Short mmCIF file of C-alpha atoms and ligand atoms in Angstrom, two decimals:
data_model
loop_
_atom_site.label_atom_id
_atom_site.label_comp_id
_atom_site.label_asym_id
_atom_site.label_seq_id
_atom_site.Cartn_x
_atom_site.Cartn_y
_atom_site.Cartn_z
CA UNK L 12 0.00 0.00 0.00
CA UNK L 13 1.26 3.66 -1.05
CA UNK L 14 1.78 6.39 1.62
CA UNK L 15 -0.81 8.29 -0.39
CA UNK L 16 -3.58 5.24 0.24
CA UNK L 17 -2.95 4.43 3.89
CA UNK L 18 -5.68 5.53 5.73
CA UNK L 19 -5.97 6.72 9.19
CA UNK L 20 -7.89 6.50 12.41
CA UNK L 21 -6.38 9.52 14.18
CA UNK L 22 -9.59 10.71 15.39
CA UNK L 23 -10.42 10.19 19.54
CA UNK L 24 -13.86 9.06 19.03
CA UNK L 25 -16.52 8.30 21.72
CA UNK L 26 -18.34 5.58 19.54
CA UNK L 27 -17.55 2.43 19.28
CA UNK L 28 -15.10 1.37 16.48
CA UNK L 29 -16.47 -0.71 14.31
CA UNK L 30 -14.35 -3.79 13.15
CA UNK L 31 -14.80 -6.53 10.29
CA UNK L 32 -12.52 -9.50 11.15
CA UNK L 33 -11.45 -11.63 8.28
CA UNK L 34 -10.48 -15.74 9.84
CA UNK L 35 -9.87 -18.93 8.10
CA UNK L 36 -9.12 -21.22 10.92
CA UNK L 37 -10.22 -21.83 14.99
CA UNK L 38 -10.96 -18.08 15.98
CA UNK L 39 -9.54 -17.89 19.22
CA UNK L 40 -8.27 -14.14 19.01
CA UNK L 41 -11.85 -13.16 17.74
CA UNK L 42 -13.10 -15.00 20.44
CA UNK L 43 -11.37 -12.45 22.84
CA UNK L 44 -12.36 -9.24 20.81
CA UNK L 45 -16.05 -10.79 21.20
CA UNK L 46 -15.58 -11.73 25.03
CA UNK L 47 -14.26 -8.17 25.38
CA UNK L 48 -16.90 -6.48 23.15
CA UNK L 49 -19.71 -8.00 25.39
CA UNK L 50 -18.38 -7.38 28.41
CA UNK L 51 -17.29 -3.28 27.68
CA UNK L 52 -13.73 -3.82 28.01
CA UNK L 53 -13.60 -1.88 24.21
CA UNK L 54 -14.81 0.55 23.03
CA UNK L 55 -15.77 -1.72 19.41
CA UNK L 56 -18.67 -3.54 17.70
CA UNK L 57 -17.80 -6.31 16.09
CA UNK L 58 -19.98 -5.51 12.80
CA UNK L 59 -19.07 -8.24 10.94
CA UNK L 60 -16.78 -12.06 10.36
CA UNK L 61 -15.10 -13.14 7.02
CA UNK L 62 -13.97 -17.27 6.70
CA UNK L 63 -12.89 -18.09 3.61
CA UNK L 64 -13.10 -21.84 5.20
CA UNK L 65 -16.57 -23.08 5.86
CA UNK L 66 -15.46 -25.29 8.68
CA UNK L 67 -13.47 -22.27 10.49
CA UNK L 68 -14.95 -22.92 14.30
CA UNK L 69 -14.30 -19.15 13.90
CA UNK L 70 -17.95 -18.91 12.29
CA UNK L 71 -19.34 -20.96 15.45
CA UNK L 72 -17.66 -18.36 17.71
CA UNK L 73 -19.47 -15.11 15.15
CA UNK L 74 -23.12 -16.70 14.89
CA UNK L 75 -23.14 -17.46 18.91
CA UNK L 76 -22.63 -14.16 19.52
CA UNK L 77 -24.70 -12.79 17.04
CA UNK L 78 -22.49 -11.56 14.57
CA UNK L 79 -23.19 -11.10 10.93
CA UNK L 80 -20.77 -13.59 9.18
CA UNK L 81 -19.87 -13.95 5.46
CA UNK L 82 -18.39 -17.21 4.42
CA UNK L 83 -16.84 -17.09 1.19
CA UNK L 84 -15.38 -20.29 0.35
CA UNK L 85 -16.93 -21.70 -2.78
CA UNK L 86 -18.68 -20.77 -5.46
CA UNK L 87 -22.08 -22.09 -6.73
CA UNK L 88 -21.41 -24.90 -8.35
CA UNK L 89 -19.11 -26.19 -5.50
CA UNK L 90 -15.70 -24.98 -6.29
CA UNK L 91 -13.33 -23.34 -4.24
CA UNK L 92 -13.43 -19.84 -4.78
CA UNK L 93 -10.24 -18.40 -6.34
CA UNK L 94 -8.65 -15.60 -5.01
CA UNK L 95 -10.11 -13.35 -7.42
CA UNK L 96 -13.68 -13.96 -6.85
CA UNK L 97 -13.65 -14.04 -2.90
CA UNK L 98 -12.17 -10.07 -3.54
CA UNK L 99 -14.86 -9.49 -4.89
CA UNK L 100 -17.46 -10.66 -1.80
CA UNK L 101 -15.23 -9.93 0.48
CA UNK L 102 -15.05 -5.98 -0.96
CA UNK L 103 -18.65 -5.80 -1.37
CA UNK L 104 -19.55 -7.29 2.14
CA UNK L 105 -16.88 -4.74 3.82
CA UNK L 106 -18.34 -2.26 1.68
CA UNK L 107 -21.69 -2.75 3.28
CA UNK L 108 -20.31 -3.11 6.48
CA UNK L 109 -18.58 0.35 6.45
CA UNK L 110 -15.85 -0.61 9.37
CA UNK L 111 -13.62 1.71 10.79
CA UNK L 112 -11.10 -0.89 11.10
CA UNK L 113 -10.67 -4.65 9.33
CA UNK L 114 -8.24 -6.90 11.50
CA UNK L 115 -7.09 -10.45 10.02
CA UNK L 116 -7.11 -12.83 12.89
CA UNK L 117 -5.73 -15.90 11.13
CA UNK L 118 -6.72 -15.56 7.92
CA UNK L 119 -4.81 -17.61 6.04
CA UNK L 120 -4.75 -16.15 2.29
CA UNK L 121 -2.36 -14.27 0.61
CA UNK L 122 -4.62 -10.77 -0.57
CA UNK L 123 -3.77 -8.85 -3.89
CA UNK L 124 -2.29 -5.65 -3.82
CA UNK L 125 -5.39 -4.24 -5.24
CA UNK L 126 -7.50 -5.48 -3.16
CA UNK L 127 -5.59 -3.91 0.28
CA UNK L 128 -5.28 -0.51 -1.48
CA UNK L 129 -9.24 -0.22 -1.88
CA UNK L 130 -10.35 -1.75 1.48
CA UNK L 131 -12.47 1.07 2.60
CA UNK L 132 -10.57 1.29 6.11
CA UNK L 133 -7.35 0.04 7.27
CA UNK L 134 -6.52 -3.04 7.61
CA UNK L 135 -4.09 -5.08 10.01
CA UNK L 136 -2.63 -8.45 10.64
CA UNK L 137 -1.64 -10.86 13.65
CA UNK L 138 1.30 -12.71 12.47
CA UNK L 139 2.79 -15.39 15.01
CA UNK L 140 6.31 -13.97 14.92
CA UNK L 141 8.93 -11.14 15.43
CA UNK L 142 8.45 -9.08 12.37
CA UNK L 143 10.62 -8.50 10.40
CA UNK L 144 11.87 -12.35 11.41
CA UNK L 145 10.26 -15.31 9.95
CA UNK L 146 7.29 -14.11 7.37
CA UNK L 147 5.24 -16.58 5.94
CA UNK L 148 4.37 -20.07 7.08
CA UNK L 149 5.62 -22.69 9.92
CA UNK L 150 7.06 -19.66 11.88
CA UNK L 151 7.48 -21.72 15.41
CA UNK L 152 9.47 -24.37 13.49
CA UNK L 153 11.48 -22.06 11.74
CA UNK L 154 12.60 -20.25 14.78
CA UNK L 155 13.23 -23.14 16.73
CA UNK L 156 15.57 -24.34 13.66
CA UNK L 157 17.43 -21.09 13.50
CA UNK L 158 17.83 -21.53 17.42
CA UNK L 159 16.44 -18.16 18.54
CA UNK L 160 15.90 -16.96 21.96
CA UNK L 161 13.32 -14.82 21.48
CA UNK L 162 10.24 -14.99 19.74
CA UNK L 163 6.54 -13.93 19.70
CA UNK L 164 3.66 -11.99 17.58
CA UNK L 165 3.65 -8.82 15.53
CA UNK L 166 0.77 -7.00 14.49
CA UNK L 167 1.31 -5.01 11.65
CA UNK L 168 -0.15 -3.05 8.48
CA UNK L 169 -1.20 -4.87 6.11
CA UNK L 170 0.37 -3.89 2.24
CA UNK L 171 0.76 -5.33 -0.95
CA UNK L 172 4.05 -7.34 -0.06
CA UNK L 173 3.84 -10.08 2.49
CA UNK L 174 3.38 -9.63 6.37
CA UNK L 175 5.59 -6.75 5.70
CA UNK L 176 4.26 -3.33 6.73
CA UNK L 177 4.97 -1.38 9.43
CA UNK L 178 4.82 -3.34 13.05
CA UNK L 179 2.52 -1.70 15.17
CA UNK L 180 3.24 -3.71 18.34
CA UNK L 181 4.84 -6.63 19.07
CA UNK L 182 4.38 -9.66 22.12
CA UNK L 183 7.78 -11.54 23.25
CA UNK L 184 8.80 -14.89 25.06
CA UNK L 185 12.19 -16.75 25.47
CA UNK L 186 11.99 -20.12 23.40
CA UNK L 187 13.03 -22.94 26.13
CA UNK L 188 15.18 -25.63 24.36
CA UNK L 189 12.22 -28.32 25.36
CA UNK L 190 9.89 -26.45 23.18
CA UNK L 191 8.51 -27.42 20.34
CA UNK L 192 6.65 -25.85 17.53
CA UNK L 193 3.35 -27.14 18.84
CA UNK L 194 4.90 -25.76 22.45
CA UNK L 195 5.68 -22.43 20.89
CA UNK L 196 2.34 -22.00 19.32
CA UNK L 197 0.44 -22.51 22.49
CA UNK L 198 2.18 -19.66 24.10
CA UNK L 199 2.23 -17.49 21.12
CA UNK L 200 -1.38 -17.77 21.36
CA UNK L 201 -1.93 -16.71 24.57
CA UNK L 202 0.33 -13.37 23.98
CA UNK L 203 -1.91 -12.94 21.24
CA UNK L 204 -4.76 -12.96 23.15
CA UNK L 205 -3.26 -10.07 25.56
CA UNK L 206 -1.93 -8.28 22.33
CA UNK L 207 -4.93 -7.91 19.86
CA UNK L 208 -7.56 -6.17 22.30
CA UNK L 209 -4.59 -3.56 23.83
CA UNK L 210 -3.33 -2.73 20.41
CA UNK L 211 -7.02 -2.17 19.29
CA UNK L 212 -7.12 0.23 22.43
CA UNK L 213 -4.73 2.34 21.75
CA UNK L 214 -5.55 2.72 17.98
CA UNK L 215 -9.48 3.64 19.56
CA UNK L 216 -7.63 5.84 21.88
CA UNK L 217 -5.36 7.33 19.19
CA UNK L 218 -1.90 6.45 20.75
CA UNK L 219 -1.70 4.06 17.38
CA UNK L 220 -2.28 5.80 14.08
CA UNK L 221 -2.29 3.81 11.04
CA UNK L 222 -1.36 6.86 8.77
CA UNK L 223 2.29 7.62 7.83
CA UNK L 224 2.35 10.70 9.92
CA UNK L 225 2.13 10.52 13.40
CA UNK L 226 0.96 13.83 15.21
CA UNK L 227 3.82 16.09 16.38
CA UNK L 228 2.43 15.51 19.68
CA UNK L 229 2.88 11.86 19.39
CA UNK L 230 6.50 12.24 18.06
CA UNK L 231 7.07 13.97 21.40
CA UNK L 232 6.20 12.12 23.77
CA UNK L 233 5.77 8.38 22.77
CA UNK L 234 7.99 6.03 22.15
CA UNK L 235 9.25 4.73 19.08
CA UNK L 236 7.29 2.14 17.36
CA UNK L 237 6.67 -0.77 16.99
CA UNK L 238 5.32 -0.93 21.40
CA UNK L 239 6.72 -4.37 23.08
CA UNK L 240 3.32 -4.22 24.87
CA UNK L 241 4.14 -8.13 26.76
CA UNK L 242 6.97 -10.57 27.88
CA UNK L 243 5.41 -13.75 29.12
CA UNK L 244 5.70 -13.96 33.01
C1 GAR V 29 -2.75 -16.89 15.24
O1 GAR V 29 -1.73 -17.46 15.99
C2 GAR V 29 -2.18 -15.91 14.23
O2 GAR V 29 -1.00 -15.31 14.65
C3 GAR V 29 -1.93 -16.82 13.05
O3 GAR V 29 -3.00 -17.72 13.05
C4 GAR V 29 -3.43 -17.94 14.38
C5 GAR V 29 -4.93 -17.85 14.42
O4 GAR V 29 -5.44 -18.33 15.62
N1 GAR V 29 -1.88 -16.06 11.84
C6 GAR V 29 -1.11 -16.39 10.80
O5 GAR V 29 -0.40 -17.38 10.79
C7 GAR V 29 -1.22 -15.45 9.62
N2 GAR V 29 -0.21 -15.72 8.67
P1 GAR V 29 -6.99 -18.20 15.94
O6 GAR V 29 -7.76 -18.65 14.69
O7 GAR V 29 -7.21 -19.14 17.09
O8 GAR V 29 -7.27 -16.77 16.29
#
């Protein structure tokens, strides 16, 4: 995505943000955005769920708690849908939708470039590890291979080139040499699930913008992105 076509959310707004979440697999992380939607802990309405898998528990998780879902896996006469044509839904359902914010929480397919540069809001991604470390697939493996001490979950802007816009905020552990990738992912998971709802806080709050200019103000006084927000204790 171009500087020109990143939209922001700078705004400090007193309504809730609303958020389309795009998932492909168990829905775990949407499962604390709705836990923490219902209960007032943010300030967001879930106003819609994605799967481009129609046996994502993820759409279990959406219908239970009311949530308009969309699944987009095959077409009419049974096929799976190719890239192409689940765009095209998937832009027309956000379109509807009008979020302030989409958020892929495991969603496992690689979008077009024009497809993230006409989303009609931002859009940003969990990834299980250290960004810019280990893009792509079998991340917990990979880092176990390489032997690295540290590892974790990035959530970043999502652009044309793979899991690699800017890191917004980032979730760490020390790999233990009896870990394995099954391990890894377990406690990756449960950073994530810390993680997703603060970094959604501070974009509501406006600590986070997803524009290429942060307020002089910000400059100032924050810190440098991307925020460490959690070690494991
Ligand atoms: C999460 O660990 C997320 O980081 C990962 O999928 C998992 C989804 O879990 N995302 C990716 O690998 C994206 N490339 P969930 O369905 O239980 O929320």
């Amino acid at each position: 995505m171009s500087d020109d076509n990143l939209k922001s959310i700078s705004k400090i707004s007193t309504k809730p943000l609303r958020i389309a979440v795009l998932v492909s697999g168990s829905g775990s992380n949407l499962q604390v955005l709705i836990d923490a939607m219902q209960a007032g802990a943010l300030p967001i309405e879930i106003v819609g769920v994605i799967s481009n898998r129609e046996d994502a528990y993820a759409i279990t998780r959406a219908k239970d708690a009311g949530i308009p879902v969309a699944v987009l896996s095959h077409v009419a006469s049974g096929k799976r849908m190719g890239i192409k044509t689940f765009e095209t839904h998937a832009s027309a359902q956000l379109t509807a939708w009008q979020p302030d914010l989409i958020v892929l929480a495991g969603f496992m397919r690689v979008l077009s470039g024009a497809f993230i540069d006409n989303t009609p809001a931002p859009m940003i991604n969990l990834h299980p590890a250290l960004l810019p470390a280990y893009k792509g697939l079998d991340t917990h493996q990979r880092a176990i291979q390489a032997g690295e001490r540290l590892h974790g979950s990035s959530i970043h802007v999502v652009t044309a080139e793979l899991d690699a816009g800017a890191v917004l905020t980032q979730a760490l552990l020390q790999v233990n040499q009896k870990d394995t990738a099954e391990s890894l992912q377990a406690r990756v998971q449960k950073l994530e699930h810390q993680l997703l709802p603060w970094t959604i806080l501070l974009i509501v709050k406006g600590v986070i913008t997803l524009s290429s200019q942060a307020s002089n103000h910000q400059s100032a006084y924050l810190p440098t992105l991307p925020f460490k927000l959690f070690f494991e204790n």
